[in-house]
XYZ file of C-alpha atoms in Angstrom:
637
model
C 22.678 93.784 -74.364
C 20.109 91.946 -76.171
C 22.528 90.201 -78.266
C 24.374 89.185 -74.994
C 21.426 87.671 -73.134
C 19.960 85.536 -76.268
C 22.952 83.404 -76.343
C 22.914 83.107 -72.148
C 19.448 82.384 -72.818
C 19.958 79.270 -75.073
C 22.926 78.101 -72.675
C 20.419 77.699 -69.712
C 17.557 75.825 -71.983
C 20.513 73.613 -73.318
C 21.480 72.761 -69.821
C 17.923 72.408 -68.329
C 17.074 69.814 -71.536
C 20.396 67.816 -70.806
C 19.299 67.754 -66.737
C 16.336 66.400 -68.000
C 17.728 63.755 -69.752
C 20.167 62.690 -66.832
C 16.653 62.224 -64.722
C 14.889 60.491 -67.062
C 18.210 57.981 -67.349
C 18.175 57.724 -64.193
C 14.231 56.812 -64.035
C 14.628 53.819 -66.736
C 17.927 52.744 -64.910
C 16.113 52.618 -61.669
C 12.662 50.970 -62.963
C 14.851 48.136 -65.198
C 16.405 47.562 -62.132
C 13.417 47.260 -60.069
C 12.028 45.112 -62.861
C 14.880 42.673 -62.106
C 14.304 42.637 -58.630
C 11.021 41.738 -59.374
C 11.556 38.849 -61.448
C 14.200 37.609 -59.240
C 11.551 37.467 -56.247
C 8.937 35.979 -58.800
C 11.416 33.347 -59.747
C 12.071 32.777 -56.270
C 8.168 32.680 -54.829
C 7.824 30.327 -57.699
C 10.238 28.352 -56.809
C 9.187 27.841 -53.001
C 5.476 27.674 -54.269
C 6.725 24.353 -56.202
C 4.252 21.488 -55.288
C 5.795 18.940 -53.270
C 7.057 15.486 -54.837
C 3.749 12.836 -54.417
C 3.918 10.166 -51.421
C 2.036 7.419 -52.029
C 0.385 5.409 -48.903
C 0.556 1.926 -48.433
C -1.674 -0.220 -47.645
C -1.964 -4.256 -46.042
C -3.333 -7.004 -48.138
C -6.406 -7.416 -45.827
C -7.124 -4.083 -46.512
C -10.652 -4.398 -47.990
C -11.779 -1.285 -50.425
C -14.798 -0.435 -48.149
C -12.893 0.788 -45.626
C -11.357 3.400 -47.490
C -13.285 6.703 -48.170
C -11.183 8.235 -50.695
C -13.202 7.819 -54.303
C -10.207 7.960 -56.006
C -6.438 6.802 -54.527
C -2.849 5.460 -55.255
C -1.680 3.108 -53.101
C 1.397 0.782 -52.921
C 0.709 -3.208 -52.176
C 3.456 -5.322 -50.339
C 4.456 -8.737 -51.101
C 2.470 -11.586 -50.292
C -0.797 -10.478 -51.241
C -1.769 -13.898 -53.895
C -3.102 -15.658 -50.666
C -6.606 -17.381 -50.408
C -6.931 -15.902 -46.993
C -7.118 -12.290 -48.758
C -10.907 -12.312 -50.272
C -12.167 -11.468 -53.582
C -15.286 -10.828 -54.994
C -15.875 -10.754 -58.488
C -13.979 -10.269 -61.854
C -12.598 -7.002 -63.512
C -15.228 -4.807 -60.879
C -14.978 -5.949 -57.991
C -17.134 -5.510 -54.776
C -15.538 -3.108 -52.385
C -15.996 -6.041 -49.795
C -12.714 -7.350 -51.551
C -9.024 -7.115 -50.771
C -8.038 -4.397 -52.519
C -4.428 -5.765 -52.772
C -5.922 -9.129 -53.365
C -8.081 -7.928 -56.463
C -4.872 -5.757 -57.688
C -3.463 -9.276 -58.219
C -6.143 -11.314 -59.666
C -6.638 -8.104 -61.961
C -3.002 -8.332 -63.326
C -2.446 -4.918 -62.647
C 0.227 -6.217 -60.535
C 2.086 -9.972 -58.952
C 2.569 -11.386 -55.605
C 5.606 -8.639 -55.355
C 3.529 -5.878 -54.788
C 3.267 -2.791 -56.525
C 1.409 0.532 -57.174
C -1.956 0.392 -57.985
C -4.817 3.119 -59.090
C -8.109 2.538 -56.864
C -11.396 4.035 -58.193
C -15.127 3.149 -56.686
C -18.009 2.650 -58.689
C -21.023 2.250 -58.426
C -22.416 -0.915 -56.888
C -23.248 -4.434 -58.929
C -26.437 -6.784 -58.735
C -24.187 -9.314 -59.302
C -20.336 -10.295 -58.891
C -18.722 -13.000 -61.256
C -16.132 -14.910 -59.521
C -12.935 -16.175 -61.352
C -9.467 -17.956 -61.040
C -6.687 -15.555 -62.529
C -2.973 -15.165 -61.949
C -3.318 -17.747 -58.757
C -6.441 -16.283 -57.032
C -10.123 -17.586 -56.972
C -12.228 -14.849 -56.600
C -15.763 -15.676 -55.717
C -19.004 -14.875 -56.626
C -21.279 -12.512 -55.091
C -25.100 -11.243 -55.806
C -24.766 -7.617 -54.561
C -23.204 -5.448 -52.992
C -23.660 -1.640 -52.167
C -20.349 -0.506 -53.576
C -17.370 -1.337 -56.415
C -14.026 -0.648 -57.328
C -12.117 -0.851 -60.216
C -7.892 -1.573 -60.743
C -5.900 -0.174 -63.286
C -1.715 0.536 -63.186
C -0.588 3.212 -60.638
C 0.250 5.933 -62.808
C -0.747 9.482 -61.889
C -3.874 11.313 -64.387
C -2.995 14.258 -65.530
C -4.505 17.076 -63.880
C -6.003 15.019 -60.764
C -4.323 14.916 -57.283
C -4.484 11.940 -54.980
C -4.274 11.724 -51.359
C -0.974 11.270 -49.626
C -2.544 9.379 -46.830
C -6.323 7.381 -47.021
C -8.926 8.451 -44.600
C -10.361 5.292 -43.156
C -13.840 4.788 -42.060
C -14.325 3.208 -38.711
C -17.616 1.800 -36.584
C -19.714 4.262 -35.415
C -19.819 4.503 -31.395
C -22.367 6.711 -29.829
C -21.273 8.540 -26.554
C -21.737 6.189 -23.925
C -19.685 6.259 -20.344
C -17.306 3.047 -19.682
C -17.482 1.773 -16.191
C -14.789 0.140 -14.429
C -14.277 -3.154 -13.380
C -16.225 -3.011 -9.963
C -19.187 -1.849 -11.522
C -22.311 -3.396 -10.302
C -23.787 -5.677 -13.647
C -26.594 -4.110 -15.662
C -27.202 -1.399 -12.584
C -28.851 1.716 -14.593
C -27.518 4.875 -12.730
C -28.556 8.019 -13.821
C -25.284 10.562 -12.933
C -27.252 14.330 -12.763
C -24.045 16.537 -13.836
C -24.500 20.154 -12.453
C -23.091 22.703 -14.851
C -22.750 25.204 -11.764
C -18.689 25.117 -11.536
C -16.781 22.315 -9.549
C -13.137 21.667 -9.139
C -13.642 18.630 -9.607
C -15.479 18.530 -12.863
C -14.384 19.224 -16.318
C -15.880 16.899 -20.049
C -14.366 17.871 -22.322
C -16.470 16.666 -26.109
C -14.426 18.039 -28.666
C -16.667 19.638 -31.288
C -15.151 18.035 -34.554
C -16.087 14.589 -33.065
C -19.606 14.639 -31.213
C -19.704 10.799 -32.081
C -16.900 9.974 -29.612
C -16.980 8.014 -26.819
C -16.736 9.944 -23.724
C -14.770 7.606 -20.890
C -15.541 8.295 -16.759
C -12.687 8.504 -14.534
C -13.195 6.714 -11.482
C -13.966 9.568 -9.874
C -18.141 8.596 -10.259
C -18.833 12.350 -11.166
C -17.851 13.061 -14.667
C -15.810 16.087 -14.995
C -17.766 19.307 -17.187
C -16.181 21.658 -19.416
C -18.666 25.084 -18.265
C -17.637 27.223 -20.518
C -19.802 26.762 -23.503
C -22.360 24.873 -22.064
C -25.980 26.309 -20.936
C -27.504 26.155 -17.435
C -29.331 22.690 -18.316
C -28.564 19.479 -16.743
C -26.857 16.594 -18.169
C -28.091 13.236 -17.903
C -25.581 10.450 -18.207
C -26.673 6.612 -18.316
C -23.952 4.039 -17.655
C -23.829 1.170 -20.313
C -21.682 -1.803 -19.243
C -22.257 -3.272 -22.375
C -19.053 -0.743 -23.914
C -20.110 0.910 -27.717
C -22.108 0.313 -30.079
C -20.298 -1.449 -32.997
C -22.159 -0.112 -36.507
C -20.560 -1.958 -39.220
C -21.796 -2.712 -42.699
C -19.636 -5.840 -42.621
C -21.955 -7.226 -39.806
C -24.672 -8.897 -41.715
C -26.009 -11.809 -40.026
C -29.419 -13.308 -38.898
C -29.284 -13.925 -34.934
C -31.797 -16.407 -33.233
C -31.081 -16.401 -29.464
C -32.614 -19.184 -27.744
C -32.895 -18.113 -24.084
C -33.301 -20.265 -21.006
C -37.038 -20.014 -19.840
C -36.707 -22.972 -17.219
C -37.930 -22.832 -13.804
C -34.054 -23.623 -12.815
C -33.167 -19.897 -13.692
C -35.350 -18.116 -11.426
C -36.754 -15.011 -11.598
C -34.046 -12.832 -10.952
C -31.647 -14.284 -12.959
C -33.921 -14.084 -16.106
C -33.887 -10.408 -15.683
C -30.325 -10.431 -15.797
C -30.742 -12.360 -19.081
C -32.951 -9.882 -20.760
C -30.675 -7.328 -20.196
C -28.161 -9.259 -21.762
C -30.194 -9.651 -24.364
C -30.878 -5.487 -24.917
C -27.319 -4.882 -23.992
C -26.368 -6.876 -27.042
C -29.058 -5.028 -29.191
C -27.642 -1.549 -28.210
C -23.835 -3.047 -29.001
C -24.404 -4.988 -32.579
C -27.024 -1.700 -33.452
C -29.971 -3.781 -35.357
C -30.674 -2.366 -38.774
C -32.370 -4.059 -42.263
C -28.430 -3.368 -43.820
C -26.973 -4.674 -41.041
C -27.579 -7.738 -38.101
C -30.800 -8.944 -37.672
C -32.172 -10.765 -33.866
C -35.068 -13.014 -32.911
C -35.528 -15.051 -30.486
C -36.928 -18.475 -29.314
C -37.731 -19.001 -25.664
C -37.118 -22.497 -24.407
C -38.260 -25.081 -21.112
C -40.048 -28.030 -21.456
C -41.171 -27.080 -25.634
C -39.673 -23.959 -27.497
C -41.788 -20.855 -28.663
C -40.422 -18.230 -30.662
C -40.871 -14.703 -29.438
C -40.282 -13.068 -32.181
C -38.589 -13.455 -35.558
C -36.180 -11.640 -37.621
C -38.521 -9.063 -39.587
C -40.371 -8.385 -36.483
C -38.013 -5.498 -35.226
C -35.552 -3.796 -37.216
C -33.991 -1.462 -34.740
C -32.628 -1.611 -31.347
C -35.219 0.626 -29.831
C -37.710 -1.661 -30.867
C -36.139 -4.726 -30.165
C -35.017 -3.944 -26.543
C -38.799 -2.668 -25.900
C -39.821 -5.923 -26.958
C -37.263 -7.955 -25.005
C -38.536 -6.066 -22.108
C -41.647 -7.469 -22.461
C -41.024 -11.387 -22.485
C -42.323 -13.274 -19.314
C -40.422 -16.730 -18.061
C -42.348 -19.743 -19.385
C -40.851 -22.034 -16.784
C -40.148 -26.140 -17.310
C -36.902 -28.050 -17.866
C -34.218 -27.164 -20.345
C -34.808 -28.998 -22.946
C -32.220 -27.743 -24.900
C -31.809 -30.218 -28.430
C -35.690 -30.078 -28.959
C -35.144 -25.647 -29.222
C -31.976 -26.740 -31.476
C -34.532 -28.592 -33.342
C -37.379 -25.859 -33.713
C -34.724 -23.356 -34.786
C -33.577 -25.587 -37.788
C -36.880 -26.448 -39.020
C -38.779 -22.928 -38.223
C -36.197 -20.392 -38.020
C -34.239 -19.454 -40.637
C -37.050 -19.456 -43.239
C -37.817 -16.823 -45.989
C -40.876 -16.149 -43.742
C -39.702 -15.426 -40.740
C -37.112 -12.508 -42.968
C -34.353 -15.055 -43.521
C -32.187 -13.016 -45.901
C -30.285 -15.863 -47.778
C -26.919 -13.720 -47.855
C -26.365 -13.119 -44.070
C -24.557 -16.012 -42.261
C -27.314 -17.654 -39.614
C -26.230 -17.903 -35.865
C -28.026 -19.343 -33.064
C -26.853 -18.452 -29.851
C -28.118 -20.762 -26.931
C -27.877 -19.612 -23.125
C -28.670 -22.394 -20.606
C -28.333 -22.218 -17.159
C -26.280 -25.173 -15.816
C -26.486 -27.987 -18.143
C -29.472 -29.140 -20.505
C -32.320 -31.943 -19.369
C -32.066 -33.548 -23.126
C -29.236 -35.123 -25.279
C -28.125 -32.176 -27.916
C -25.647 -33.764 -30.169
C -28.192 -35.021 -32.676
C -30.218 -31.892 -33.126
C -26.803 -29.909 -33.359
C -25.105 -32.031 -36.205
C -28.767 -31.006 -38.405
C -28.638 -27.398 -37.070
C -24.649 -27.173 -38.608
C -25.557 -29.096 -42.032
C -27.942 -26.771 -42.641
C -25.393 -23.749 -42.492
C -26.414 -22.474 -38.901
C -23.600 -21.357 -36.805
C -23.687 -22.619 -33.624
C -23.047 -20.657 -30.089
C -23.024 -21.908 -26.230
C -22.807 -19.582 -23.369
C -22.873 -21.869 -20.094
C -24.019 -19.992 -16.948
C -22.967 -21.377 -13.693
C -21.975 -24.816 -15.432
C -21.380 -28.236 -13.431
C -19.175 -28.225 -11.230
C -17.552 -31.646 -10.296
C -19.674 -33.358 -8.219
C -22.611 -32.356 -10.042
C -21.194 -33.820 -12.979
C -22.997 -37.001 -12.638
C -26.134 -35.439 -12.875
C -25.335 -34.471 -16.624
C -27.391 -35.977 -19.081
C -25.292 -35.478 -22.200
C -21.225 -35.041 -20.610
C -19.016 -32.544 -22.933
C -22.178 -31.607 -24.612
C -21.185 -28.107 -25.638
C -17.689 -29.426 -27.932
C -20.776 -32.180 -29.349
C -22.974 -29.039 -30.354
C -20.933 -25.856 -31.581
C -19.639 -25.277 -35.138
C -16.278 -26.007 -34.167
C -14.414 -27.339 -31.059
C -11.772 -24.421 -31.281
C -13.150 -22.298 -28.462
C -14.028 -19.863 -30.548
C -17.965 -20.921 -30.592
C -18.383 -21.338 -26.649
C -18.274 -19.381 -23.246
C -18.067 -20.471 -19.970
C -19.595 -17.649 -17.221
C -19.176 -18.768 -13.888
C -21.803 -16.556 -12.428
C -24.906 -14.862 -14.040
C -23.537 -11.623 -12.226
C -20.839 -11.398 -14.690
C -22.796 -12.594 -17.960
C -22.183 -9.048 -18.678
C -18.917 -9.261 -19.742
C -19.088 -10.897 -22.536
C -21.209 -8.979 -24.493
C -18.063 -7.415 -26.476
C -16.579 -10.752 -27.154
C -19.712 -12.458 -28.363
C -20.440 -9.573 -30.500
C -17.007 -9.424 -31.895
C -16.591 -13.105 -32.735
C -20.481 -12.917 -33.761
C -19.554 -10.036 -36.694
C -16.133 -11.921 -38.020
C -18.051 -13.364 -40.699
C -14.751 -14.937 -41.862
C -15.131 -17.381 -39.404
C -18.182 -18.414 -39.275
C -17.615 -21.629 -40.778
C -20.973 -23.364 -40.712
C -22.604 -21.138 -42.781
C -23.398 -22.718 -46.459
C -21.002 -22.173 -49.459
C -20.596 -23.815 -52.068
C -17.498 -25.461 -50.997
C -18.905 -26.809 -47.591
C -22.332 -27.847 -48.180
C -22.298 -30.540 -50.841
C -22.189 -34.868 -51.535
C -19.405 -34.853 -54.528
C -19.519 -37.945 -55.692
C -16.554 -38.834 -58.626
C -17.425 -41.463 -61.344
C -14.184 -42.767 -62.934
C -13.546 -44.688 -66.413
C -10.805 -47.599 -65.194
C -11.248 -49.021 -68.849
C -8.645 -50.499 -70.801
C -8.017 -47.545 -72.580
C -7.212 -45.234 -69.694
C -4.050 -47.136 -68.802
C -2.007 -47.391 -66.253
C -0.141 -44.048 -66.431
C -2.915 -42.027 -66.986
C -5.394 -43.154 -64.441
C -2.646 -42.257 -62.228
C -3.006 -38.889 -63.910
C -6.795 -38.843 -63.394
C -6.906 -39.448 -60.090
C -4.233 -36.728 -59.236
C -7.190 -34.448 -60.916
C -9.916 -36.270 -58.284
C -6.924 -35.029 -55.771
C -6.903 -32.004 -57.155
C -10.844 -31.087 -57.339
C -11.563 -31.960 -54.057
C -8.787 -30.456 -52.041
C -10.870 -27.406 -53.171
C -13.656 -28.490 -50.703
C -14.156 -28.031 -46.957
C -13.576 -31.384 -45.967
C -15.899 -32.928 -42.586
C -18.735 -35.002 -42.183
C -20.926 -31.871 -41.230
C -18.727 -30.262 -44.531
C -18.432 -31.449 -48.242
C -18.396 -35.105 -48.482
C -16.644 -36.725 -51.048
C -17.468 -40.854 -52.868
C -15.736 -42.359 -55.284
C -17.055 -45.114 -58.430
C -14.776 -47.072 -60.402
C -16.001 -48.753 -63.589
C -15.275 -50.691 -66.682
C -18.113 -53.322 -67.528
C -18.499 -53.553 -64.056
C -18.748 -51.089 -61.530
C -16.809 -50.759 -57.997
C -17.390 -48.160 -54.949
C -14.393 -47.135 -54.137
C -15.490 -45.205 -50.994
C -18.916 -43.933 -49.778
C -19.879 -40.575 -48.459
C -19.622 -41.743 -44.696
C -15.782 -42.941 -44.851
C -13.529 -40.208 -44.792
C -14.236 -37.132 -42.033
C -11.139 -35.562 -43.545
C -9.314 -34.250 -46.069
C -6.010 -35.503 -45.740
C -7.976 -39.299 -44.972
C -9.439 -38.689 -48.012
C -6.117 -37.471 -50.413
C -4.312 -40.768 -48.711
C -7.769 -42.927 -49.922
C -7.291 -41.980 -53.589
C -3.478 -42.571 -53.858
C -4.616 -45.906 -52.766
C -7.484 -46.448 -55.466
C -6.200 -49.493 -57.748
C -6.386 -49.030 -61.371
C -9.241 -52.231 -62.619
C -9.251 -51.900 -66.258
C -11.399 -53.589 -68.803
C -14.042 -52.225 -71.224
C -16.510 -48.833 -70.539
C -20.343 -49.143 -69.787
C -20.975 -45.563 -68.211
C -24.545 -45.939 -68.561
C -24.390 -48.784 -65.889
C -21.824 -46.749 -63.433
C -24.014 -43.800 -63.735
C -26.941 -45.874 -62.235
C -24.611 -47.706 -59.959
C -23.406 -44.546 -58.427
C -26.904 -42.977 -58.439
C -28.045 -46.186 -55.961
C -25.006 -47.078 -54.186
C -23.311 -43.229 -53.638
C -26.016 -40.518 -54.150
C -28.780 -43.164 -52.477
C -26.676 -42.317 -48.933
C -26.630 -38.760 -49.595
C -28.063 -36.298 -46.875
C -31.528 -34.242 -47.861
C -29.483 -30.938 -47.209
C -26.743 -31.492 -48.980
C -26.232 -30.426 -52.769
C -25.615 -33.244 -54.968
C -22.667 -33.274 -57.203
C -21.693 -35.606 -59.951
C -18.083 -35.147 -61.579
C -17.912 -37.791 -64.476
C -14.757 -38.899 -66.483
C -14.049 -40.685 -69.394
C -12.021 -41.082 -72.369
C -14.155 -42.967 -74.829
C -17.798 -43.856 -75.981
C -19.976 -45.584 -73.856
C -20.673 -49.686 -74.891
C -23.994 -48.985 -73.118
C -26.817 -46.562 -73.534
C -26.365 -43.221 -71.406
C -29.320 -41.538 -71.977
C -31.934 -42.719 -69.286
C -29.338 -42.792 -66.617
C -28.306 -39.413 -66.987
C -31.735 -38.147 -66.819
C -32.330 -40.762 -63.741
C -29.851 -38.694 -62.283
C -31.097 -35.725 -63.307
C -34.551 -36.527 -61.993
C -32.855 -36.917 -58.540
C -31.771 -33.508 -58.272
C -27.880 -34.749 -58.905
C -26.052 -31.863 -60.598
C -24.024 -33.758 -63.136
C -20.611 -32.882 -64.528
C -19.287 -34.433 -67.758
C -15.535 -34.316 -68.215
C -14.088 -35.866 -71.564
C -10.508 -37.266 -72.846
C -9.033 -37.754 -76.276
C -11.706 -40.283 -77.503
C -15.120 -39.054 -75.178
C -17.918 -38.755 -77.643
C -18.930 -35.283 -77.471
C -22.640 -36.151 -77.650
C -22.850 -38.536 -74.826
C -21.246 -35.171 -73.076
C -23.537 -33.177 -73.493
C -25.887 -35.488 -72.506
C -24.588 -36.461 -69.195
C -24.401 -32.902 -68.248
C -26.644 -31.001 -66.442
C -28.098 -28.566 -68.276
C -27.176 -26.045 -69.790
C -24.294 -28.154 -70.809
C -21.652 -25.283 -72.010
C -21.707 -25.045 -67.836
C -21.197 -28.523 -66.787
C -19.352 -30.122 -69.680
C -16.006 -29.849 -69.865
C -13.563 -31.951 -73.115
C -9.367 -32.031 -73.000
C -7.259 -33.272 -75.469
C -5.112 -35.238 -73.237
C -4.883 -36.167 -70.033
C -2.049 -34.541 -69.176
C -4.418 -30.824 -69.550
C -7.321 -32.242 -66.935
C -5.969 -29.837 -64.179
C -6.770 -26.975 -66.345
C -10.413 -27.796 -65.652
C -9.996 -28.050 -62.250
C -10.576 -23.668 -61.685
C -13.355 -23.493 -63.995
C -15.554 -26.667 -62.571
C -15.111 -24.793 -58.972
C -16.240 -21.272 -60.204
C -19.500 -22.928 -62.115
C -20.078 -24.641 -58.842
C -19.834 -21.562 -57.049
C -21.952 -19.037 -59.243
C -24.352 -21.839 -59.562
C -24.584 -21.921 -55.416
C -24.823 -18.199 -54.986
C -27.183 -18.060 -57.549
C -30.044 -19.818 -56.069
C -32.031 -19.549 -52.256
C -30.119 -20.474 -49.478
C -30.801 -22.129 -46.007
C-alpha cells in the first residue's frame, strides 16, 4: 500500500505544479495584454491632447501698439501699410503711440506687402529719434509712457502667443442714456425700489461693472432683485452720453464763454452745464485733457487756467461757481487775450498737448475777429466756433464781421465749427465736440515742425552750376519743400538767386500754396555769372528773413558748388545773430570750411556736402529729420 500511494502522491503534486503554471501563463498573457491596451489608449489620449496648429491675428495698419494689451504677440500686417498717414514715432524702439504695422515697415522687419511680425513692449523712452527708412519718416518724440520693439515673426521656443489680441478700449462709467425727447441738462433723480415689479429688471453683469447701463423708454429702469440688498438705487440721467478716458486725448482746452448781457441769465446756465457736461465726458486728468476758461463781454477775464483743476469734480464745482459779467461780445479782443495769456508755461501749458480754444457766442460777435484769429492759428492754437441761435437773414445786416466763423477757425472744412439753432439743444453736441476735440490727427494748427516755419532757399546761379544742373537743384528746392505744410498761416517758403548779384525770386507773402509754389520754381530762370555768397546771405537776411513773422521759426537752406569770391564769415553770423537757423548744403567744388561756417551750429547737424548734383535728393530725408528733432527738442507755444 505504501508503495502504491507514493507514486499517486507525486502524480497529484506534478499536476497541481503544471495547473500552476497554466495560471500564471495565463496572468502574464492577460497583464501584456492589458499593457497593450494601455499604451494604445496612451497613444491615443496623446494624440487628441496634441496642441492645436497656431493662428495668428491680424491686424490694420492704423492699428497703433497702445491699444493692444498683450506684452508679447504675433500678428500678420496687410498690404499697404508704407503710407505717411500711418504714424511713427521713433527709430528701432518705437513709442507704442506708433502704427505698429507702420513701424514693422520702417524697421525692415517687413515691406509694403505685409507680413508677420513679433510685437514686444518695453519700457517707455524720454526721448524718441525720428528717421526716414525703407520709405517712411518716422518722427520724433520726447516721451512717451510705453515702447515696443519689431523683430521677424517667428515663434520662441517655449513661449505661446495669443491667437486673438485683447484690445483696450475708453473707459465709460455707468451712466443712463436718455432718448431723444429728453428735456436738456434736466437732473432727474429715478429712486429704483428693489421691492419686486413686473416691470423692472437691470441687469449689470458682474465681469463688467464699468459698463454702461442704457434706460428703455420705459422711465423706470428695470432691477434684477435677486442679488441685490433692500437699499435704494439712485440713478442720475447724463445727457451728455459716457465719459471718454483715453490716454490719446492730451490737449490743453481754453473755452472762452459768452458773458454778454445778450445771453441772459437763463441761457448762461444752460452754458455752464455745457461746460461740466463736457468735463464729465473728456474726464480731466494731469495724463490726459486739460480745461480753463476765459469769460468774455465788453474785456476778457480768465476764470481759471489749466493747472488750476485737474479733475472733473473739481472743475465742474468750479464752473458752478462763475457769475455772468455782462457787456457786448467782443469776441477778437478774448481771441486776443487767449494768444498772448493763455497758453503760457505759467498758466500749466504743457508744450506736448495740442492747444484748442473753443469760443461759444451767442448770435454773432460786436468786433471784427479775422485779425486776432490769423495770430491765434500761427501760434499753433486750434481754433473752435459753436454759434448759438446765429443770424438769421434779415438780421444779417446787423453783422459786423459777415462769414466770420470760415475767417476764424483752423480750417474751413467744417470740421472746426457748429451751428446750434437753439441753446435748448447745445446739448447735443457735446459728443461731437469732444470727439473731433480728442482726434489729435487733425488738429492741424497745432505747431510742428513742418507747419510753423519761414524757409527761405538761397541758391548759387553761378557760372559753374550750369544749365543742367540748376535744373537739378531746383528739383531738390521742389523736393524739400513739398515736405512742408504749405499756407500762409503754415510754412512759408522764399526763394534768393545769386551770382555777383543777388535776385529774390519770391518772398514769403507770394505763394498761399503748395502747388502755387512747385509751379513758381519750375519757372525760376537760371542767371549765371560768378559766386559772392557772402553778399546773398545778407541780401536774403534783409530782403527775405526781414518780412518774416515773430512766431515763425526761421530757416535758411543754402546751396552752392564752389568757394565764395566774397567773405562769408560776418554774414553768417549776421544771420546767426537773427535767430535764422542756417543750413549749408555743398556740391563738387563747395569749400568745406566756408560750410561749416555758414551752418548753424553744431555744424555735423546743419551741414550737409554731395559729390554731385545728381545725389542732392539724398539729403533731402536727413535735413527734414534734423529739422524735426531740433523742433521737438525745444519749448513750444
Amino acid at each position: 500500500m505504501v508503495l502504491l500511494f507514493l507514486p499517486l502522491q507525486g502524480a497529484i503534486l506534478i499536476f497541481m505544479g503544471i495547473a500552476v503554471l497554466a495560471m500564471k501563463a495565463s496572468v502574464i498573457e492577460m497583464f501584456l495584454v492589458l499593457l497593450l491596451i494601455g499604451t494604445s489608449g496612451s497613444k491615443e489620449v496623446t494624440k487628441k491632447s496634441k496642441k492645436p496648429k497656431f493662428s495668428v491675428p491680424q491686424i490694420n495698419c492704423d492699428v497703433k501698439a497702445g491699444k493692444i494689451i498683450n506684452p508679447e504677440f504675433i500678428a500678420k500686417c496687410p498690404a499697404g501699410c508704407q503710407d505717411p498717414k500711418y504714424h511713427v514715432y521713433g527709430t528701432d524702439i518705437y513709442a507704442s503711440y506708433s502704427s505698429v504695422c507702420g513701424a514693422a515697415v520702417h524697421s525692415g522687419v517687413i515691406d509694403n506687402s505685409g507680413g508677420k511680425i513679433l510685437v514686444r513692449k518695453v519700457a517707455g523712452q524720454s526721448g524718441y529719434k525720428g528717421s526716414y527708412s525703407n520709405g517712411i519718416r518716422s518722427l520724433s518724440l520726447p516721451r512717451w509712457r510705453e515702447s515696443f520693439i519689431i523683430s521677424e515673426g517667428k515663434q520662441k521656443r517655449g513661449m505661446t502667443y495669443p491667437s486673438t489680441l485683447e484690445y483696450s478700449s475708453p473707459r465709460s462709467s455707468v451712466v443712463a442714456k436718455t432718448d431723444e425727447t429728453t428735456k436738456p441738462y434736466q437732473k432727474s433723480e429715478i429712486l429704483v425700489s428693489t421691492t419686486p415689479l413686473p416691470t423692472m429688471t437691470i441687469r449689470v453683469p458682474a465681469t463688467t461693472p464699468a459698463e454702461a447701463v442704457s434706460t428703455s423708454p420705459n422711465p423706470w429702469t428695470p432691477l434684477d432683485t435677486t442679488t441685490m440688498s433692500t437699499s435704494t438705487i439712485t440713478v442720475r440721467l447724463q445727457p451728455a452720453g459716457h465719459r471718454i478716458r483715453d490716454m490719446d486725448c492730451k490737449v490743453d482746452l481754453s473755452f472762452l464763454i459768452d458773458g454778454s448781457w445778450s445771453i441772459g441769465k437763463r441761457r448762461f446756465r444752460i452754458q455752464k452745464q455745457f461746460l461740466k457736461d463736457i468735463s464729465q465726458a473728456l474726464d480731466m486728468g494731469p495724463a490726459g485733457p486739460l480745461l480753463g476758461i476765459v469769460q468774455y463781454g465788453n474785456d476778457p477775464s480768465m476764470e481759471f487756467n489749466l493747472k488750476t483743476h485737474v479733475d472733473s469734480k473739481d472743475l465742474k464745482a468750479a464752473i458752478e461757481k462763475i457769475s455772468q459779467k455782462g457787456g457786448l461780445s467782443n469776441v477778437g479782443r478774448a481771441l486776443s487775450f487767449v494768444t498772448k495769456n493763455f497758453f503760457s508755461n505759467a498758466n500749466g501749458n504743457r508744450g506736448g498737448a495740442p492747444n484748442v480754444a473753443i469760443v461759444m457766442v451767442d448770435g454773432w460777435p460786436t468786433d471784427k475777429v479775422e485779425e486776432a484769429s490769423r495770430l491765434a492759428r500761427e501760434s499753433g492754437i486750434n481754433i473752435f466756433f459753436i454759434t448759438i441761435e446765429g443770424a438769421v437773414e434779415n438780421e444779417k445786416q446787423n453783422v459786423i464781421e459777415p462769414n466770420f466763423v470760415n475767417k476764424a477757425v483752423c480750417r474751413q472744412n467744417g470740421f472746426y465749427s457748429f451751428n446750434v439753432p437753439s441753446w435748448f439743444s447745445l446739448h447735443k453736441i457735446v459728443q461731437p465736440l469732444v470727439k473731433r476735440v480728442c482726434d489729435t490727427n487733425r488738429l492741424a494748427c497745432s505747431k510742428t515742425c513742418l507747419n510753423s516755419a519761414d524757409v527761405g532757399f538761397v541758391i548759387d546761379g553761378s557760372s559753374s552750376v550750369g544749365t543742367g544742373n540748376f535744373r537739378t537743384l531746383l528739383q531738390f528746392v521742389a523736393n524739400l519743400s513739398k515736405e512742408f505744410e504749405i499756407s500762409d498761416t503754415d510754412t512759408r517758403i522764399g526763394a534768393v538767386q545769386y551770382t555777383y548779384e543777388q535776385r529774390l525770386e519770391f518772398g514769403f507773402d507770394k505763394y498761399g500754396t503748395k502747388q502755387d509754389l512747385l509751379n513758381a520754381i519750375k519757372r525760376v530762370n537760371y542767371w549765371s555769372g560768378g559766386t559772392s555768397t557772402g553778399a546773398a546771405i545778407s541780401y536774403a537776411l534783409e530782403h527775405l528773413f526781414g518780412k518774416s513773422k515773430t512766431n515763425k521759426r526761421k530757416l535758411m537752406v543754402l546751396i552752392t558748388d564752389g568757394r565764395s569770391y566774397d567773405d562769408v564769415r560776418v554774414p553768417a553770423m549776421a544771420a546767426h545773430q537773427n535767430g535764422v537757423i542756417t543750413y549749408s548744403i555743398g556740391i563738387a567744388w563747395a569749400a568745406q570750411d566756408e560750410l561749416e561756417v555758414i551752418a548753424t551750429h553744431p555744424t555735423k547737424d546743419h551741414s550737409f556736402f554731395v559729390d554731385e548734383f545728381d545725389d542732392l535728393y539724398k539729403v533731402v530725408p536727413k535735413i527734414i529729420q534734423n529739422i524735426c528733432t531740433e523742433f521737438n527738442s525745444q519749448p513750444r507755444n
